[in-house]
Coordinates of C-alpha atoms in Angstrom, one line a residue:
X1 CA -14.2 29.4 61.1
X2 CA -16.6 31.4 59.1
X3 CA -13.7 31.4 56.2
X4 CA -13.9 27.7 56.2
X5 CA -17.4 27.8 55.9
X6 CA -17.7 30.0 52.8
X7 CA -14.9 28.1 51.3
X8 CA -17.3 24.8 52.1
X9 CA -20.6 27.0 50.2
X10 CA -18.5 28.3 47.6
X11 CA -17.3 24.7 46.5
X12 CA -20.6 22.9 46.8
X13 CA -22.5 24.2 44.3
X14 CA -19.7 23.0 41.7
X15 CA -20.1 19.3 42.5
X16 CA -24.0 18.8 41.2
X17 CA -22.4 20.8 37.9
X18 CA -19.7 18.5 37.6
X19 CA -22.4 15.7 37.8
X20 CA -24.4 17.3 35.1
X21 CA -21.2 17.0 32.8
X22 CA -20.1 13.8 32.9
X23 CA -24.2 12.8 32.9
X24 CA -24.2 15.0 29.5
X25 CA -21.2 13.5 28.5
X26 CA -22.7 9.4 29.4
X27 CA -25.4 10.1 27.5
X28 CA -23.7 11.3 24.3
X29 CA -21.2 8.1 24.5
X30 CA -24.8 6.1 25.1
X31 CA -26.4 7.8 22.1
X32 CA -23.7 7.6 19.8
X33 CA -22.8 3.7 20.8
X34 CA -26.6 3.4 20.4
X35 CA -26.5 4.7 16.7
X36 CA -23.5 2.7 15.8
X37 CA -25.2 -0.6 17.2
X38 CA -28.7 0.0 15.1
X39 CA -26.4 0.9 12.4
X40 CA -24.8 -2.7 13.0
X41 CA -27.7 -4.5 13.5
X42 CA -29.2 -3.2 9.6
X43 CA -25.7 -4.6 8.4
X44 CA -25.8 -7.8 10.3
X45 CA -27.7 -9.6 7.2
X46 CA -24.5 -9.2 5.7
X47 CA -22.5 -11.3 7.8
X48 CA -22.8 -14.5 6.1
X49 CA -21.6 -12.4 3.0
X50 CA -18.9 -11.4 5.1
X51 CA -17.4 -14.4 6.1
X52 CA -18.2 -16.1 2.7
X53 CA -16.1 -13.6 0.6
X54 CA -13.1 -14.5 2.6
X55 CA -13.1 -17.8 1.4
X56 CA -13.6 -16.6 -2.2
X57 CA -10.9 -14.1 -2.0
X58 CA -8.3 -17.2 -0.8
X59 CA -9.4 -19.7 -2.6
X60 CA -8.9 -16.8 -5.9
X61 CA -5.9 -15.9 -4.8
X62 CA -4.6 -19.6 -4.6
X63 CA -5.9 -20.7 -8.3
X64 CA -5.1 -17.9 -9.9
X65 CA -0.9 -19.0 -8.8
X66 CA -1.6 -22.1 -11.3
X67 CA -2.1 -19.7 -14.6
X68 CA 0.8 -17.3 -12.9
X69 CA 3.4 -19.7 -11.9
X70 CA 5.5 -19.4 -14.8
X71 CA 5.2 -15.7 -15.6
X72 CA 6.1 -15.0 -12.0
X73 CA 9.0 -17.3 -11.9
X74 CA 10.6 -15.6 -15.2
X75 CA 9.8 -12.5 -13.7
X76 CA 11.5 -12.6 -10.9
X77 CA 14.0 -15.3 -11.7
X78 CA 13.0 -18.2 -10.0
X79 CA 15.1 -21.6 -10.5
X80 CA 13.8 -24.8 -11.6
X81 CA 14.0 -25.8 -7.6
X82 CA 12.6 -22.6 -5.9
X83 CA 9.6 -22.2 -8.6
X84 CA 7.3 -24.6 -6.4
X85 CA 8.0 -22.2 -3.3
X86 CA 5.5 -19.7 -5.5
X87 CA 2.8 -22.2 -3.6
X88 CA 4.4 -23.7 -1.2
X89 CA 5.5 -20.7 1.3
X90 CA 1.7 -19.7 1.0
X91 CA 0.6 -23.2 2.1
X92 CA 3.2 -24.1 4.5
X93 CA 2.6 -21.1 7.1
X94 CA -1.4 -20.9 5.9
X95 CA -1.8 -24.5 7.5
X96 CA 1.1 -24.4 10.4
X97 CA -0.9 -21.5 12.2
X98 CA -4.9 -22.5 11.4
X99 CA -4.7 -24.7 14.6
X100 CA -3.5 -21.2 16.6
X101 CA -5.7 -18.9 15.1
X102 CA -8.7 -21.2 15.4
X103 CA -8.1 -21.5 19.3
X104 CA -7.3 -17.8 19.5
X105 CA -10.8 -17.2 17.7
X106 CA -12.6 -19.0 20.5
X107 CA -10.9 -17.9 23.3
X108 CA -11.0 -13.8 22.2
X109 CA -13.8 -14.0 19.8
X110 CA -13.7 -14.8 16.3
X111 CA -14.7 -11.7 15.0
X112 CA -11.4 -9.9 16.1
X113 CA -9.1 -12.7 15.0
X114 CA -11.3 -12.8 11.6
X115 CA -10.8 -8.6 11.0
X116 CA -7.2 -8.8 11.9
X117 CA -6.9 -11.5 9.8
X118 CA -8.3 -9.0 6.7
X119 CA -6.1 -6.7 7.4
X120 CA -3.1 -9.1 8.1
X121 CA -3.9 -10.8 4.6
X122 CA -4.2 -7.1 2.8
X123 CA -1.2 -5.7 3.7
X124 CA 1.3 -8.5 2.7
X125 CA -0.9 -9.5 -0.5
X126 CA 0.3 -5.9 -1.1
X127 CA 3.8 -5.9 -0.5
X128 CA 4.2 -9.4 -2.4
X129 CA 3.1 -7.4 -5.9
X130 CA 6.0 -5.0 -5.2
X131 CA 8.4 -7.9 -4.9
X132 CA 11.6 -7.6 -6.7
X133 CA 13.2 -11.0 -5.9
X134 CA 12.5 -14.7 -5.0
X135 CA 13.5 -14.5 -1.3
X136 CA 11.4 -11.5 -1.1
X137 CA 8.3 -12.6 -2.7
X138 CA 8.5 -15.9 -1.0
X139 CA 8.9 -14.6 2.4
X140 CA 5.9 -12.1 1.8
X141 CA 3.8 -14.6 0.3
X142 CA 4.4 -16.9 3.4
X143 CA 3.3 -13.9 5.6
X144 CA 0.0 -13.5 3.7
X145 CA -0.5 -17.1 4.7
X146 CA -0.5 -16.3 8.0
X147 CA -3.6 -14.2 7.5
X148 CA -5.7 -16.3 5.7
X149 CA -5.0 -18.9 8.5
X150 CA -6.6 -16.4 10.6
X151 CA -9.4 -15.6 8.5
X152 CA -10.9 -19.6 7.5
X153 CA -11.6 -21.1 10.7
X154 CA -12.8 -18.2 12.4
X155 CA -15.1 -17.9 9.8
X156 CA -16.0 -21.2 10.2
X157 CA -16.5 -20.5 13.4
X158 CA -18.4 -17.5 13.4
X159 CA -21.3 -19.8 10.4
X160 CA -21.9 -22.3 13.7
X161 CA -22.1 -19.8 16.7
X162 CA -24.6 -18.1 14.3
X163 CA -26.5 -20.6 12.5
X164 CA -28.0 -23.6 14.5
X165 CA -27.4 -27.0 13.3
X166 CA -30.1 -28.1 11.1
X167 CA -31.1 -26.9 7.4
X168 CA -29.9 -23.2 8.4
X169 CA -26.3 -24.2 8.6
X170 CA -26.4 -26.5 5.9
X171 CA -27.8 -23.5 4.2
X172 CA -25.0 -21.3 4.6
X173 CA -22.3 -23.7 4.7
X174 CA -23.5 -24.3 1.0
X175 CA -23.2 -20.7 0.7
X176 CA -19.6 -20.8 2.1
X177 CA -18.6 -23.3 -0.5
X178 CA -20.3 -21.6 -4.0
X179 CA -18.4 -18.7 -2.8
X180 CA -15.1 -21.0 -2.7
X181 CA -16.2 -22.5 -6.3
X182 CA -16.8 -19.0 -7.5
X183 CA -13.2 -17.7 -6.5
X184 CA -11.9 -20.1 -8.3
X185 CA -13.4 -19.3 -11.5
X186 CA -12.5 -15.3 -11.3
X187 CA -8.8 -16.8 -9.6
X188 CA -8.5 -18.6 -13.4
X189 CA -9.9 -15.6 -15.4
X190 CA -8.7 -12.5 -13.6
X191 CA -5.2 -14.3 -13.8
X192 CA -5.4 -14.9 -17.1
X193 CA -6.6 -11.1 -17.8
X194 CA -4.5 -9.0 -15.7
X195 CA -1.3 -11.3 -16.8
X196 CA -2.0 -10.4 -20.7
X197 CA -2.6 -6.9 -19.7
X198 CA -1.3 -5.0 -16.5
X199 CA 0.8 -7.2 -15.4
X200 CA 0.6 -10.3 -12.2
X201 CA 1.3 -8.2 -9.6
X202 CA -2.5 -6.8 -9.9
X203 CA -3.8 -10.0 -8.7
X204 CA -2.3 -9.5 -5.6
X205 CA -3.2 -5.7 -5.6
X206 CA -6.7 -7.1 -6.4
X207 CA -7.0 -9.4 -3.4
X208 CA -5.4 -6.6 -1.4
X209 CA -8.2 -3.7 -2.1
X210 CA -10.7 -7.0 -2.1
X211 CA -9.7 -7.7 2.0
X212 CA -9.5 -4.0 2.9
X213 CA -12.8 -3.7 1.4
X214 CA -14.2 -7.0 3.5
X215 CA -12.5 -5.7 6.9
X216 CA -15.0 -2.4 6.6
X217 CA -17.6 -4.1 5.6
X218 CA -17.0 -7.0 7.8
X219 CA -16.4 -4.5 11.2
X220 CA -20.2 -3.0 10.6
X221 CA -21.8 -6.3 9.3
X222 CA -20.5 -8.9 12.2
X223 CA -22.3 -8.1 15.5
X224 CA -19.6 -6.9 18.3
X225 CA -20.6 -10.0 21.0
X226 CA -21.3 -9.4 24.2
X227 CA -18.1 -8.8 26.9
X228 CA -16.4 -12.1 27.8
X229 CA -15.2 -12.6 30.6
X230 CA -11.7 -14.6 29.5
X231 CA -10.5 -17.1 32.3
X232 CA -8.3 -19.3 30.2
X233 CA -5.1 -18.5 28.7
X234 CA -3.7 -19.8 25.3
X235 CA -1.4 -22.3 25.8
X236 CA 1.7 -20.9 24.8
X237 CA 4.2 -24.0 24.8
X238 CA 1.4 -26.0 23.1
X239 CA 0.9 -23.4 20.0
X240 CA 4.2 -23.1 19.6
X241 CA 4.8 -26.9 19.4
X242 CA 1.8 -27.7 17.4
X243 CA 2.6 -24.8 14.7
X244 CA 6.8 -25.3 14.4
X245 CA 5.5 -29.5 14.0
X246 CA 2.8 -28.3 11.3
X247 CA 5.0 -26.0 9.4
X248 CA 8.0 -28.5 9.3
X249 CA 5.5 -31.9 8.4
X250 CA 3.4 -29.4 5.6
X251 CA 7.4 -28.6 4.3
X252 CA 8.6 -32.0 4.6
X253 CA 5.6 -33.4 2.0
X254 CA 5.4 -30.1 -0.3
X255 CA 9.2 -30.1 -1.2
X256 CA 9.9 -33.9 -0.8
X257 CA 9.4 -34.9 -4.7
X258 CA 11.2 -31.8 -5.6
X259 CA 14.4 -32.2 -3.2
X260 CA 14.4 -36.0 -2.6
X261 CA 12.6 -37.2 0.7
X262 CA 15.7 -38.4 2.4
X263 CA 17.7 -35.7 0.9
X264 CA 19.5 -33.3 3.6
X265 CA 17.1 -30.2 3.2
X266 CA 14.0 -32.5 3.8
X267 CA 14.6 -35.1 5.6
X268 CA 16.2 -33.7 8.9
X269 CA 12.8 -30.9 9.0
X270 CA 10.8 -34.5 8.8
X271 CA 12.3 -35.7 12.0
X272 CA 12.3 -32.6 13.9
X273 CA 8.6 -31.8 13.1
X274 CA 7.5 -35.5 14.4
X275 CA 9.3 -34.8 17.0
X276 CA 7.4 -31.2 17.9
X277 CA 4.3 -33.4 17.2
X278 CA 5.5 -35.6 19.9
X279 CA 5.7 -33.4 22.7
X280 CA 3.0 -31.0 21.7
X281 CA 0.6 -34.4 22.4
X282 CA 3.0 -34.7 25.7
X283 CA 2.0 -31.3 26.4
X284 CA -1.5 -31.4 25.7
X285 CA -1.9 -34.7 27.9
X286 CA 0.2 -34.2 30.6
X287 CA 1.3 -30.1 31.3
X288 CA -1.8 -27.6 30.6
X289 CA -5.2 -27.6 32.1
X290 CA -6.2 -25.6 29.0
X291 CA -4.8 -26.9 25.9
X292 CA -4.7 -25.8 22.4
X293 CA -6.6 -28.8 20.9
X294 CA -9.1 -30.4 23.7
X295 CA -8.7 -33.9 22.7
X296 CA -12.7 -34.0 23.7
X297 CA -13.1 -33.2 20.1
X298 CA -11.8 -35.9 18.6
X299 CA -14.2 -38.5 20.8
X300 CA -16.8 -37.0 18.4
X301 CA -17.2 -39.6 15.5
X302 CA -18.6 -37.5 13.2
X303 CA -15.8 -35.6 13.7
X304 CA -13.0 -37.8 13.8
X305 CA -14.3 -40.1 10.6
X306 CA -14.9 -37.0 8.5
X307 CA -11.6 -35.6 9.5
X308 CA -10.1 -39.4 7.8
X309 CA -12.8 -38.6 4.8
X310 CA -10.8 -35.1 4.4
X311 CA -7.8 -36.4 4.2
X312 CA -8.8 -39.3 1.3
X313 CA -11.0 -36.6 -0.4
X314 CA -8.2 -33.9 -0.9
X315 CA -5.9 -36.3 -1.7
X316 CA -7.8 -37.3 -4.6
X317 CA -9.0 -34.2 -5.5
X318 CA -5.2 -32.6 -5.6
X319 CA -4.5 -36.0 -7.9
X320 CA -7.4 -35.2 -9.8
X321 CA -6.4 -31.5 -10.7
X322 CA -2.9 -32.2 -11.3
X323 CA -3.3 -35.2 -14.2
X324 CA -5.7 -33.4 -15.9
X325 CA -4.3 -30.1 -15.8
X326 CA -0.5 -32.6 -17.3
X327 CA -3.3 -33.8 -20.0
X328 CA -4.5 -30.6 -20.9
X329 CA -1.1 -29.1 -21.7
X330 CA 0.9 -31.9 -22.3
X331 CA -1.5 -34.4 -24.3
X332 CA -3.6 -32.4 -25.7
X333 CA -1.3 -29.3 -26.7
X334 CA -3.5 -26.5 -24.6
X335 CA -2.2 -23.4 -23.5
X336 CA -2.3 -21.9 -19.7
X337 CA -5.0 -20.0 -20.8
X338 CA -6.6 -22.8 -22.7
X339 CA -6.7 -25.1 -19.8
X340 CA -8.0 -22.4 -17.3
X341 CA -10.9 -22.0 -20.0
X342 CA -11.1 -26.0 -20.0
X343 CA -11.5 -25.7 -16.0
X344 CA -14.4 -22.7 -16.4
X345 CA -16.8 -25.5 -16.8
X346 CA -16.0 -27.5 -13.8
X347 CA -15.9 -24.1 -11.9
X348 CA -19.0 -22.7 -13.2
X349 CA -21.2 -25.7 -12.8
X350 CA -20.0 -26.4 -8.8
X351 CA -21.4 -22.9 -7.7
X352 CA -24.1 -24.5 -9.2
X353 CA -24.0 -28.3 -7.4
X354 CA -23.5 -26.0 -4.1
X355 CA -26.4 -24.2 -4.2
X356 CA -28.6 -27.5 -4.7
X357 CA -26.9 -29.5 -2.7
X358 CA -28.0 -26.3 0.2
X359 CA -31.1 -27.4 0.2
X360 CA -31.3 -31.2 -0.5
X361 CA -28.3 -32.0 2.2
X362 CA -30.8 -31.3 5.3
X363 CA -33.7 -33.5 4.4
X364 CA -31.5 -36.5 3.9
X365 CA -28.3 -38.8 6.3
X366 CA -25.1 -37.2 5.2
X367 CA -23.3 -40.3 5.0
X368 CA -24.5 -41.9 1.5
X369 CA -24.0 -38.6 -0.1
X370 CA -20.0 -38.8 1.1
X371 CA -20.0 -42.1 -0.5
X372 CA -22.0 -41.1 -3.9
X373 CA -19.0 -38.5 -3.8
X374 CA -15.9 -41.1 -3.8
X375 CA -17.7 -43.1 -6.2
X376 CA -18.6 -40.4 -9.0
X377 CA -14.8 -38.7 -8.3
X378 CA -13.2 -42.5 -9.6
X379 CA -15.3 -42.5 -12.6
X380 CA -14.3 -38.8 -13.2
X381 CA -10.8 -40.1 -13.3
X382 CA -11.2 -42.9 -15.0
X383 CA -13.3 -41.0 -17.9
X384 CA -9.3 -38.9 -18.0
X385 CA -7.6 -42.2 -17.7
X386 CA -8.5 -42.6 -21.5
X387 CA -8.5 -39.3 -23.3
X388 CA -5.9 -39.1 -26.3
X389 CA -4.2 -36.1 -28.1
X390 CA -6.7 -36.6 -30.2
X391 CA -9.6 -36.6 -28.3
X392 CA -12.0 -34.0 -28.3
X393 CA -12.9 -31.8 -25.5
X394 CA -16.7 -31.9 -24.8
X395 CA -16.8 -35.5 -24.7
X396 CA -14.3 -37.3 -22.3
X397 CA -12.6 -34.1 -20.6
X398 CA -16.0 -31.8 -20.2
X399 CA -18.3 -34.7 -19.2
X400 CA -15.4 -36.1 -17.1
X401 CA -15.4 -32.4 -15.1
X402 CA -18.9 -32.4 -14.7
X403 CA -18.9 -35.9 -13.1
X404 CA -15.9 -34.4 -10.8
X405 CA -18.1 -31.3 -10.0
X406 CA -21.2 -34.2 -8.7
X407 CA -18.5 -35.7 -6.6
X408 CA -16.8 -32.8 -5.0
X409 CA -20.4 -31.3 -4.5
X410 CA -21.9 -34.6 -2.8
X411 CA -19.1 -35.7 -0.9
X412 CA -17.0 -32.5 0.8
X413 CA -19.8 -30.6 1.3
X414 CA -21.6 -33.4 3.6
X415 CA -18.4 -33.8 4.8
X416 CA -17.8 -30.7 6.4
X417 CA -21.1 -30.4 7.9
X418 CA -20.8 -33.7 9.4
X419 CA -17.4 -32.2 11.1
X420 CA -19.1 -29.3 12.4
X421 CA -22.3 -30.8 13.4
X422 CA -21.9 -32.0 17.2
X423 CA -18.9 -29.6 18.5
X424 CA -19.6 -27.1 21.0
X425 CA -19.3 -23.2 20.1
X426 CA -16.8 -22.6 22.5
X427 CA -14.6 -25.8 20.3
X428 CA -16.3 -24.4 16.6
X429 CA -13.0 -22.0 16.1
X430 CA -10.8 -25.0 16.7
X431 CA -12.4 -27.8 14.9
X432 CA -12.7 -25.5 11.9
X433 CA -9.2 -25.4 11.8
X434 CA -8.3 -28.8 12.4
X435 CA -10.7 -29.7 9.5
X436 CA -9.0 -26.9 7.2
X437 CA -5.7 -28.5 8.7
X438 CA -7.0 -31.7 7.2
X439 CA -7.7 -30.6 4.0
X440 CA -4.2 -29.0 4.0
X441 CA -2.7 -32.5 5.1
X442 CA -4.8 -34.6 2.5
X443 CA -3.4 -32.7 -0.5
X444 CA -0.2 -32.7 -0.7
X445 CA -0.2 -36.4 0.9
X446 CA -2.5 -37.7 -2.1
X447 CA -0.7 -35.9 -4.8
X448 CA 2.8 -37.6 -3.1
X449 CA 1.1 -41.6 -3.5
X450 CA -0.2 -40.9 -7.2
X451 CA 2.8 -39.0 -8.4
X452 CA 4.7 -41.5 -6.9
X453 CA 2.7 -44.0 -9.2
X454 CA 3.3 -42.6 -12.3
X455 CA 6.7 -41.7 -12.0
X456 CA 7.9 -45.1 -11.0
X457 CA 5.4 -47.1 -14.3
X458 CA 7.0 -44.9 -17.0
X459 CA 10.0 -42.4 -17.2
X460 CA 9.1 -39.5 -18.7
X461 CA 11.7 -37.1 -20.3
X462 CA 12.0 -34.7 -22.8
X463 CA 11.1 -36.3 -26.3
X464 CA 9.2 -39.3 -24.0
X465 CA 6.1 -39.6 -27.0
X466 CA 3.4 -38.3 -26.2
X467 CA 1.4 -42.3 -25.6
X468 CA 4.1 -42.5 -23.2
X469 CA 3.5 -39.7 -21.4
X470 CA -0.4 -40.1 -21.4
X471 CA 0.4 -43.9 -20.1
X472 CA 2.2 -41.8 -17.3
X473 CA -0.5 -40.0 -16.2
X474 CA -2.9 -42.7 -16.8
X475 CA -1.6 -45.0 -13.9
X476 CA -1.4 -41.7 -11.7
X477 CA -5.0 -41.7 -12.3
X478 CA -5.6 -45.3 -11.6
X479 CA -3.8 -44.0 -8.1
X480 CA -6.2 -41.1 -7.9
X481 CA -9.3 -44.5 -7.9
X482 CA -7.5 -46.7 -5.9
X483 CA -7.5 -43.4 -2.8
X484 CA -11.0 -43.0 -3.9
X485 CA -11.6 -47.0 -3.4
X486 CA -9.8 -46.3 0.3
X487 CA -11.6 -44.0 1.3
X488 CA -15.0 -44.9 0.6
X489 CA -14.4 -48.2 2.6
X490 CA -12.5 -46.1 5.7
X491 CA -15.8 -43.9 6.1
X492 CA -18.6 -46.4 5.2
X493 CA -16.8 -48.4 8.5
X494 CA -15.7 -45.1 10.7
X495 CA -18.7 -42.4 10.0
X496 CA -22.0 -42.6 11.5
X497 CA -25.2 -42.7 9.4
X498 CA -26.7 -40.1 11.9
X499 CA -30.3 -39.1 10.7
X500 CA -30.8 -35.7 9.4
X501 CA -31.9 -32.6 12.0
X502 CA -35.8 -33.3 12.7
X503 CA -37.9 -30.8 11.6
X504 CA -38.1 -27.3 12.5
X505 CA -40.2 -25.5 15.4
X506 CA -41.1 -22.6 16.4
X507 CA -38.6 -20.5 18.2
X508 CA -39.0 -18.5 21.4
X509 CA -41.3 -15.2 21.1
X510 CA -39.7 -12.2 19.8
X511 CA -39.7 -9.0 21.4
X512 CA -40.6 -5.7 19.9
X513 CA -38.4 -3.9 18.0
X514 CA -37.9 -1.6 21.2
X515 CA -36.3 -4.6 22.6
X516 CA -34.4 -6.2 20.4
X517 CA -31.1 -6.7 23.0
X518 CA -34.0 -8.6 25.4
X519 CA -35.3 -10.9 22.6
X520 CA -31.5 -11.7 21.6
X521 CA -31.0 -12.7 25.0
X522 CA -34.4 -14.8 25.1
X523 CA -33.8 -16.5 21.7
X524 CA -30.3 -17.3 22.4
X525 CA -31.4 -18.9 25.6
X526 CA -33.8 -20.5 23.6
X527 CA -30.9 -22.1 21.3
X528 CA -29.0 -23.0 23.7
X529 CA -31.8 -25.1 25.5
X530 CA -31.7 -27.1 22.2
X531 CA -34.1 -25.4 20.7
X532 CA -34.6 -25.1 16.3
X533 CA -35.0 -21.9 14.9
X534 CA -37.8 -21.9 11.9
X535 CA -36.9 -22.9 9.0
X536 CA -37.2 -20.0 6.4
X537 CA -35.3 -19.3 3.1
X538 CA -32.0 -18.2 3.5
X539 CA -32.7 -13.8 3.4
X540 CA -35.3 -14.7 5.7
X541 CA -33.0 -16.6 8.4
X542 CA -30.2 -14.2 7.5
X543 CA -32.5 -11.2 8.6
X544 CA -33.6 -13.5 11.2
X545 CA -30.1 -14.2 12.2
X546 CA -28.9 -10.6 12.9
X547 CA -31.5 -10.4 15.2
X548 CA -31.0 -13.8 17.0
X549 CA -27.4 -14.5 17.1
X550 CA -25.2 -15.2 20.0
X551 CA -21.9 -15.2 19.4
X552 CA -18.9 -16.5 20.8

């Protein structure tokens, strides 16, 4: 008995010791979690930045492919056929999984699915430069796809859970898109650079260190969001069913003028991806108590009819793009560098519309801006419906930009924040994507119908003269303003004139700087009630943001 009880005293003064330890050790992990969190909230300003720079890094990355295309495909030794799979394995998988990675994004948090959609799009934008064949490039470049579908509608989505609707997101949704403008002025000129120099494989290598780069910054600049508690489950049968109908509809219109669109490699993809599309909607209605794309959303109207004005708008914007850059080179004898000089202008001056257009947009009803956009986007094309070989540049072809840069500012802009404007955050993730989805949609569609048109009213060869050719490309234009015509008259009947956010007021009292986790708490309660944050310039509500935001 007494050996039992010095065996009982010699233990129990280790247990209070063992206390100590793991106390000592709590309060390092607390300190050093503590350190890494003020450290997060200095970067948090940044965010914005952030999420901007992954737009400019794909939207380089993609324009930079129109001064490559033909280097590349001698390169490597692309065919005639498999040249337009330089693009189209990018786009196909970018917009089959945006629909996935936007739902993901709101169900796990959009900052994860944005960060491993950095790294996702670094490492294969890597790998493509070391590409030593078509099938390799094209299967890489389809992979990097993947992570810039991750990437845009979480970032999207992280803009709305962070700025309130109002002049602050129309703020930083401007910001979004002069970043966008931006990359594709340095897409044009860092093409053109590093293909006369080190070679095209850099511009991958570029956007590679560029996303690397973004995922650090990004992981200390985008505030870690509070534990979620996740209750619903991705819907597995309807991802897979809306991203196999995606990728084979997105294939079906990219390679149809190229193969034939009842040909045997097109049109069997066509029927089996309306056919996914079929029973993903079965799916959605009739199987899963959480599906992929809550069909709430589309009972929005500002939703819905800006979704239609995406679709008219990219259509005529791809048309747009693709005559002028035919009269450029082919009319008017310009080189690829030439025209991506000739395209600086248009570039230059919409970083410029978009940083206007930030802080006009919220004073004023979206709507008439949309349709100021269709209107000055016909007369653009109409101004290139008439240009000549002869014709000089800075009077049709640079005025005609400039009228195109008005248009795209005034009416996609508005458009997109009319899309974003009345979803919930826990929905932001996935109607970013379906908008991006639309804009993926509209493109190729458009340039189909005004292709179509010019191909049928003249056929051009080699040795077609060059009036003949310009003839061509004018009734392709005419197409481009007869979508613009449609469109205008679809959203002037579908899209609310809803009248601008009312003006701002005060926000809920913020605590010291002791406190800053309490005042996030009280100020995102605040927002949540409805309430407006002040309105400030845009460092102000970005500081103001870091401080404020509540994330989903």
């Amino acid at each position: 008995m007494k050996t039992e009880v010095d065996a009982i005293h010699q233990h129990t003064p280790q247990q209070p010791q063992k206390q100590e330890v793991d106390e000592e050790r709590i309060q390092v992990d607390e300190k050093q979690q503590t350190k890494l969190s003020a450290f997060q909230e200095k970067m948090a300003p940044l965010m914005l930045f952030v999420v901007s720079m992954a737009q400019f890094i794909d939207i380089m990355n993609g324009s930079s492919m129109t001064v490559a295309l033909v280097d590349i495909s001698k390169a490597l030794g692309f065919d005639s056929y498999s040249t337009q799979w330089i693009i189209s394995a990018y786009v196909v998988t970018f917009g089959g999984f945006l629909l996935l990675s936007g739902r993901i994004g709101d169900v796990y948090g959009h900052r994860r699915v944005f960060l491993a959609g950095q790294i996702w799009f670094g490492v294969w934008s890597l790998v493509i430069s070391f590409s030593t064949s078509p099938a390799m490039f094209c299967i890489t470049r389809a992979l990097q796809g993947i992570g810039a579908a991750m990437s845009v509608p979480t970032a999207l989505g992280l803009i709305t859970t962070t700025f309130p609707a109002g002049p602050k997101r129309t703020r930083a949704l401007s910001v979004f898109g002069g970043f966008g403008a931006a990359g594709a002025v340095v897409g044009l000129l860092l093409a053109g650079a590093f293909i006369s120099s080190v070679g095209w494989e850099w511009i991958f290598r570029f956007s590679s260190i560029f996303s690397f780069l973004l995922f650090v910054v990004g992981y200390l600049a985008i505030p870690v969001a509070p534990p979620k508690v996740v209750t619903a489950k991705i819907d597995v049968a309807g991802a897979m069913t809306a991203t196999s109908s995606m990728i084979c509809i997105i294939y079906y219109i990219s390679t149809g003028s190229a193969t034939g669109w009842a040909s045997v490699q097109t049109l069997p993809v066509l029927i089996a991806g309306l056919v996914l599309l079929v029973a993903f909607f079965w799916i959605e209605l009739r199987l899963v108590k959480n599906p992929i794309m809550p069909f709430r959303i589309w009972r929005l109207q500002n939703f819905s009819s800006a979704f239609v004005a995406i679709l008219f708008l990219q259509g005529q914007f791809q048309g747009f793009t693709y005559f002028s850059t035919l009269i450029f080179q082919n009319v008017m004898g310009y080189t690829s560098m030439q025209t991506a000089l000739a395209f600086l202008a248009h570039s230059l001056f919409a970083v410029v519309a978009f940083t206007v257009l930030g802080k006009v947009l919220p004073k004023y009803r979206l709507k008439p801006f949309i349709l100021t956009g269709f209107a000055f986007r016909c007369v653009a094309a109409l101004m290139f419906a008439f240009v000549k070989s002869t014709t000089s540049y800075w009077t049709l072809p640079f005025l005609g930009l400039l009228v195109h840069v008005i248009g795209l500012g005034t009416s996609v802009l508005p458009a997109q924040i009319t899309a974003l404007k009345d979803a919930q955050n826990e929905d932001q993730g996935v109607v970013g994507a379906l908008y991006s989805t639309g804009m993926q949609l509209g493109a190729p569609l458009g340039l189909v119908i005004v292709t179509l048109i010019s191909e049928n009213s003249v056929a051009v060869t080699v040795g077609t003269p060059v009036e003949e050719v310009m003839k061509s490309y004018r009734n392709g234009l005419f197409g481009v303003v007869a979508l613009g015509v449609l469109g205008a008259v679809v959203t002037a009947f579908m899209m609310p004139n809803t009248a601008p956010a009312p003006p701002a007021t005060p926000a809920a009292p913020i605590a010291p700087a002791g406190d800053s986790a309490d005042a996030a708490v009280v100020t995102g309660a605040a927002v949540g009630a409805g309430a407006t944050v002040v309105d400030l310039d845009l460092d102000e509500a970005l500081a103001e943001a870091a401080e404020k935001m509540e994330m989903v």
